[in-house]
Short mmCIF file of C-alpha atoms and ligand atoms in Angstrom, two decimals:
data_model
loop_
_atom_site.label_atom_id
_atom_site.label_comp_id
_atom_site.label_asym_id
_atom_site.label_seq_id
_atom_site.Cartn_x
_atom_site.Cartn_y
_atom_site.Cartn_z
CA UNK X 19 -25.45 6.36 8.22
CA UNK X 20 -28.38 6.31 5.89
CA UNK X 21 -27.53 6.02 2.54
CA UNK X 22 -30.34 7.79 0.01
CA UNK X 23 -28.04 6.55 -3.12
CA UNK X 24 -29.44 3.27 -3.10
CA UNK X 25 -26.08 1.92 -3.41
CA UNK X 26 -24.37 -0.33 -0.27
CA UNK X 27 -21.87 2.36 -0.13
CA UNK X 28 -20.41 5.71 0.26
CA UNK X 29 -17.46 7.60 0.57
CA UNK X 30 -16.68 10.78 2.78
CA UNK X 31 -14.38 11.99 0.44
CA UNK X 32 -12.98 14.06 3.12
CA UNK X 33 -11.76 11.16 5.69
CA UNK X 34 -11.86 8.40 3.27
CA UNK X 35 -14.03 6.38 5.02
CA UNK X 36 -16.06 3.64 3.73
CA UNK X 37 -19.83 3.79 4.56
CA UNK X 38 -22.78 1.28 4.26
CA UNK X 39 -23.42 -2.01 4.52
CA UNK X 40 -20.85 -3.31 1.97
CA UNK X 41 -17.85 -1.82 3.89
CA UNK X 42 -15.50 -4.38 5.00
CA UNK X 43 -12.23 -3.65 7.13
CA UNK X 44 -9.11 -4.96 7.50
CA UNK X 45 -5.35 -3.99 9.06
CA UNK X 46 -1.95 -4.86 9.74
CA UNK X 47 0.22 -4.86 12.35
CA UNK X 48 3.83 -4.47 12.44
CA UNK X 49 4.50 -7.97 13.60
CA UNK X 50 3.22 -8.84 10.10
CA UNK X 51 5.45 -7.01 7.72
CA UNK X 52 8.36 -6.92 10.22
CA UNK X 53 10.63 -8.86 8.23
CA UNK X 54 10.37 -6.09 5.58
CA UNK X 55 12.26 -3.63 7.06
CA UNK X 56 16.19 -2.97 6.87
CA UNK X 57 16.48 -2.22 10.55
CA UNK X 58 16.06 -5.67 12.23
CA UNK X 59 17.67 -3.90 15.61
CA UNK X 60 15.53 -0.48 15.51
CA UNK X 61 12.36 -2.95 14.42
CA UNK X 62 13.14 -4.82 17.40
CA UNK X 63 11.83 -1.75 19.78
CA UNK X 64 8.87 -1.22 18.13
CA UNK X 65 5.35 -2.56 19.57
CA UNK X 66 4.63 -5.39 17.00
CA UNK X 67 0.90 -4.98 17.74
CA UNK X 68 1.13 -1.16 16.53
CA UNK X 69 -1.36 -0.79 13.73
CA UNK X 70 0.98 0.15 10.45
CA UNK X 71 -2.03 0.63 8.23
CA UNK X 72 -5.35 -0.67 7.93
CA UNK X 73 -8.10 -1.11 4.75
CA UNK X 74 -11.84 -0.02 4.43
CA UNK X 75 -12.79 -1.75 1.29
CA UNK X 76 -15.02 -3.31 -1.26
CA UNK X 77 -15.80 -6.36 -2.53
CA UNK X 78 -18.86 -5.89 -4.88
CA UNK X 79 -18.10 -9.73 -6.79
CA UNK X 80 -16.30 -12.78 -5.59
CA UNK X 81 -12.91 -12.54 -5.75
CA UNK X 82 -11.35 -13.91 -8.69
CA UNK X 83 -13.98 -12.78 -10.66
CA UNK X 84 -12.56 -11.98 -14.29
CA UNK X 85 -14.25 -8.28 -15.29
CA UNK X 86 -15.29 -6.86 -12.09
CA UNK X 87 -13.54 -4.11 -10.47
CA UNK X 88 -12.53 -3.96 -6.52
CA UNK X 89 -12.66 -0.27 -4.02
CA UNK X 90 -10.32 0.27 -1.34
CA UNK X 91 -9.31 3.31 1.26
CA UNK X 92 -6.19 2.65 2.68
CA UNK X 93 -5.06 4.24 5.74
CA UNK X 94 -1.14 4.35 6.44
CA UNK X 95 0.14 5.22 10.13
CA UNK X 96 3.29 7.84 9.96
CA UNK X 97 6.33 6.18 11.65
CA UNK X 98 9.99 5.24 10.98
CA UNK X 99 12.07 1.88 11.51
CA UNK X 100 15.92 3.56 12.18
CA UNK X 101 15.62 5.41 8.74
CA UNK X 102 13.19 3.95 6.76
CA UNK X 103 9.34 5.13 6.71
CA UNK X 104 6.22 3.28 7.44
CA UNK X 105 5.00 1.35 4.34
CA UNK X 106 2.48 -1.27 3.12
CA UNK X 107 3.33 -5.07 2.48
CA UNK X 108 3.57 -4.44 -0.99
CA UNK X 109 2.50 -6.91 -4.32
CA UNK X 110 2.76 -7.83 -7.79
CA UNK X 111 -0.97 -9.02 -8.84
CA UNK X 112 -0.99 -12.83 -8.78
CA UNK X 113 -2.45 -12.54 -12.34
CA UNK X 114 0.83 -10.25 -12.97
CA UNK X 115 -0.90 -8.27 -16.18
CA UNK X 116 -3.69 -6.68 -14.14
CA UNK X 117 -3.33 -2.72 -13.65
CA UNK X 118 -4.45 -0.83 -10.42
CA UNK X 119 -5.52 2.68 -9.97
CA UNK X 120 -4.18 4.87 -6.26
CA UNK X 121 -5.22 8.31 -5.55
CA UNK X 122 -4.16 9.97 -2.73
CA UNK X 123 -7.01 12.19 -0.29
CA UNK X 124 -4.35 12.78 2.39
CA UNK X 125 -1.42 13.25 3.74
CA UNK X 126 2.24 12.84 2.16
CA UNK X 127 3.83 9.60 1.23
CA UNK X 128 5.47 7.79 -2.05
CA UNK X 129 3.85 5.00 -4.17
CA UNK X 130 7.27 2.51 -5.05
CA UNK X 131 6.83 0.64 -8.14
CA UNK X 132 9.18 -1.97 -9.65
CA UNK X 133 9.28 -4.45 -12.88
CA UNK X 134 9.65 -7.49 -13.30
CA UNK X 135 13.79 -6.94 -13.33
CA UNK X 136 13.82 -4.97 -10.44
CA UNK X 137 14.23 -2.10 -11.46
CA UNK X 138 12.23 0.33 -8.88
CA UNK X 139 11.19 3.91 -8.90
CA UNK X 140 8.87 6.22 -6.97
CA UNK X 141 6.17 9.20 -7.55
CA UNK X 142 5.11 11.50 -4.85
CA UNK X 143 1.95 10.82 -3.35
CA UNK X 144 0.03 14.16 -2.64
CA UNK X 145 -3.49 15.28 -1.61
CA UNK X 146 -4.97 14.75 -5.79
CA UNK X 147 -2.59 12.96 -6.87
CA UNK X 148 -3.51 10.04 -9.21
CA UNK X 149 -1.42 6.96 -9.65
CA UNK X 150 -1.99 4.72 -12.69
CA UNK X 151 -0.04 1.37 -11.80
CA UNK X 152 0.65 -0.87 -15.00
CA UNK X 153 0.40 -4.53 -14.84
CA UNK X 154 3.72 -6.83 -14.46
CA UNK X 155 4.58 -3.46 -11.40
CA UNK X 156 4.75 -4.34 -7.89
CA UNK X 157 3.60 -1.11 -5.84
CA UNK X 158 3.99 -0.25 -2.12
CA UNK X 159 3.36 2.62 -0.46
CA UNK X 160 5.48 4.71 2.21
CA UNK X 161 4.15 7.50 4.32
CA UNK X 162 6.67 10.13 4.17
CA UNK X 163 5.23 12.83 6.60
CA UNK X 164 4.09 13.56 10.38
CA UNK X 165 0.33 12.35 9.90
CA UNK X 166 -1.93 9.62 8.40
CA UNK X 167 -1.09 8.73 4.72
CA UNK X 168 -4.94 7.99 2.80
CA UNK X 169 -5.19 7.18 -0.85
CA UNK X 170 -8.07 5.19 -2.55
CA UNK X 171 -7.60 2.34 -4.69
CA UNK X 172 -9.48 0.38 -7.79
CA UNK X 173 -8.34 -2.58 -9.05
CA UNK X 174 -9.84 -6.15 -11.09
CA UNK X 175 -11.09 -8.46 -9.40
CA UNK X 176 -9.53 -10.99 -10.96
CA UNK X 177 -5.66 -9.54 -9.93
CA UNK X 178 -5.17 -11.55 -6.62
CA UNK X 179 -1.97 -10.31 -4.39
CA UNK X 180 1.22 -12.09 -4.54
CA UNK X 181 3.10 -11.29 -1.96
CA UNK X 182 6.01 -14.03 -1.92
CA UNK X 183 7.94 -12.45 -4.65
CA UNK X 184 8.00 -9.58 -2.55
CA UNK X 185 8.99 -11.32 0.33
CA UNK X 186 11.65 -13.30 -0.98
CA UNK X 187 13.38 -10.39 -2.81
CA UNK X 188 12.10 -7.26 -1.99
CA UNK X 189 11.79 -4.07 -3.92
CA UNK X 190 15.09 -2.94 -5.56
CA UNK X 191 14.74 0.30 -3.61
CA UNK X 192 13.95 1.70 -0.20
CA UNK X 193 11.97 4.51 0.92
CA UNK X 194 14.27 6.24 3.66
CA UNK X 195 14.91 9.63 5.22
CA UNK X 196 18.26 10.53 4.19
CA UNK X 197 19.43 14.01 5.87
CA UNK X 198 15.60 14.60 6.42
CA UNK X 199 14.60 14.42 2.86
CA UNK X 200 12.86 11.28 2.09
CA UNK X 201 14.84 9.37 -0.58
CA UNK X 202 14.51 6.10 -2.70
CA UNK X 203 17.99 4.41 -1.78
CA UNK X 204 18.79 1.54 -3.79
CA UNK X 205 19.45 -1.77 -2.22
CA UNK X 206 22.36 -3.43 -2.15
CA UNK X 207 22.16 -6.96 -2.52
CA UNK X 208 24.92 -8.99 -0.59
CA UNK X 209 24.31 -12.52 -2.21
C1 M6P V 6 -4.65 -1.07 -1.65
C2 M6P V 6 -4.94 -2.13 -2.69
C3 M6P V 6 -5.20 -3.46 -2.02
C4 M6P V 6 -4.05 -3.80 -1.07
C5 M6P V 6 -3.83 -2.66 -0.07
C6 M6P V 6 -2.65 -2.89 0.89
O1 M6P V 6 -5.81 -0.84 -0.91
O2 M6P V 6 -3.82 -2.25 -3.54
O3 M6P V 6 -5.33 -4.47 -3.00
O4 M6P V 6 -4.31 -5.02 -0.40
O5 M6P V 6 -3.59 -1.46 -0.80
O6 M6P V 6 -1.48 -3.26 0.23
P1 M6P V 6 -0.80 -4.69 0.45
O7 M6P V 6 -1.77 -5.73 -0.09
O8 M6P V 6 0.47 -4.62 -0.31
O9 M6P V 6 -0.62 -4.89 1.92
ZN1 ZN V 7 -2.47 -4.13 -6.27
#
């Protein structure tokens, strides 16, 4: 598409896709974030080259770079493992103060933050709604209904993802469909 704003990119605020030369693309399958899930016998059925979300973003500095700001679309596929509904990875920023902006253009789903303790919460993701994320908060996102869950994100470009913490413990809450009505169940740790 040509692009008369001068600038390597544009947005069709309507699909969320990323236009221009600067676009860059990204996704993962559900072999990656497998592990993730609380079902390990229901995760076992599903294709692990199914596409569980995927990123249109951009990268307008180096990464790392302290003051410059990143732009993402994010794309989440609706699904279920057993009880529990499609979601992202999920991080705390590597440099852990670093804040993050989501806003969501379609689609129903539930950003899941947590501190540092572990204690977790949720807020209802909804076509406008705007999610300020503070720093030291580790945020995922679930898709909670039938069709594709789209939210654009800023963040620095100095935050970095950590993702072991995440993988070695976990949120301190789960996003699953209890009765039909999505619900944040809390974990119970066995150890
Ligand atoms: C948003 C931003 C990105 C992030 C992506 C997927 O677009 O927060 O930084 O990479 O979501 O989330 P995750 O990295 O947890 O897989
Ligand atoms: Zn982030």
């Amino acid at each position: 598409m040509s692009n008369p704003t001068g600038s390597p990119l544009t947005i069709d605020w309507i699909s969320g896709a990323l236009l221009g030369p600067a676009a860059r693309r990204s996704e993962k399958k559900f072999v990656e974030i497998k592990s993730l899930f609380r079902d390990q016998e229901q995760a076992a059925l599903i294709d692990p080259n199914t596409v569980v979300y995927r990123i249109e973003y951009w990268l307008p500095v180096t990464e790392g770079t302290f003051g410059g700001l990143f732009w993402g679309t994010t794309f989440v596929a609706p699904g279920k493992v057993g009880d529990e509904f499609f979601m992202t990875h999920g991080h705390f920023h590597a440099v852990l103060d670093r804040a993050e902006y989501y806003a969501t253009l379609q689609g129903e789903g539930a950003l899941i933050l947590m501190d540092e303790a572990g204690k977790t919460w949720s807020e209802v993701m909804q076509p406008g709604s705007v999610h300020y994320i503070p720093g030291a908060t580790a945020h995922r996102v679930a898709n909670t209904g039938n069709q594709e869950l789209v939210f654009v994100a800023c963040w620095p470009s100095d935050a970095g993802h950590d993702y072991e913490k995440i993988r070695s413990d976990g949120f301190g809450a789960r996003l699953r469909s209890v009765k039909g009505i999505p619900t944040l169940v809390p974990e119970v740790r066995t150890e």
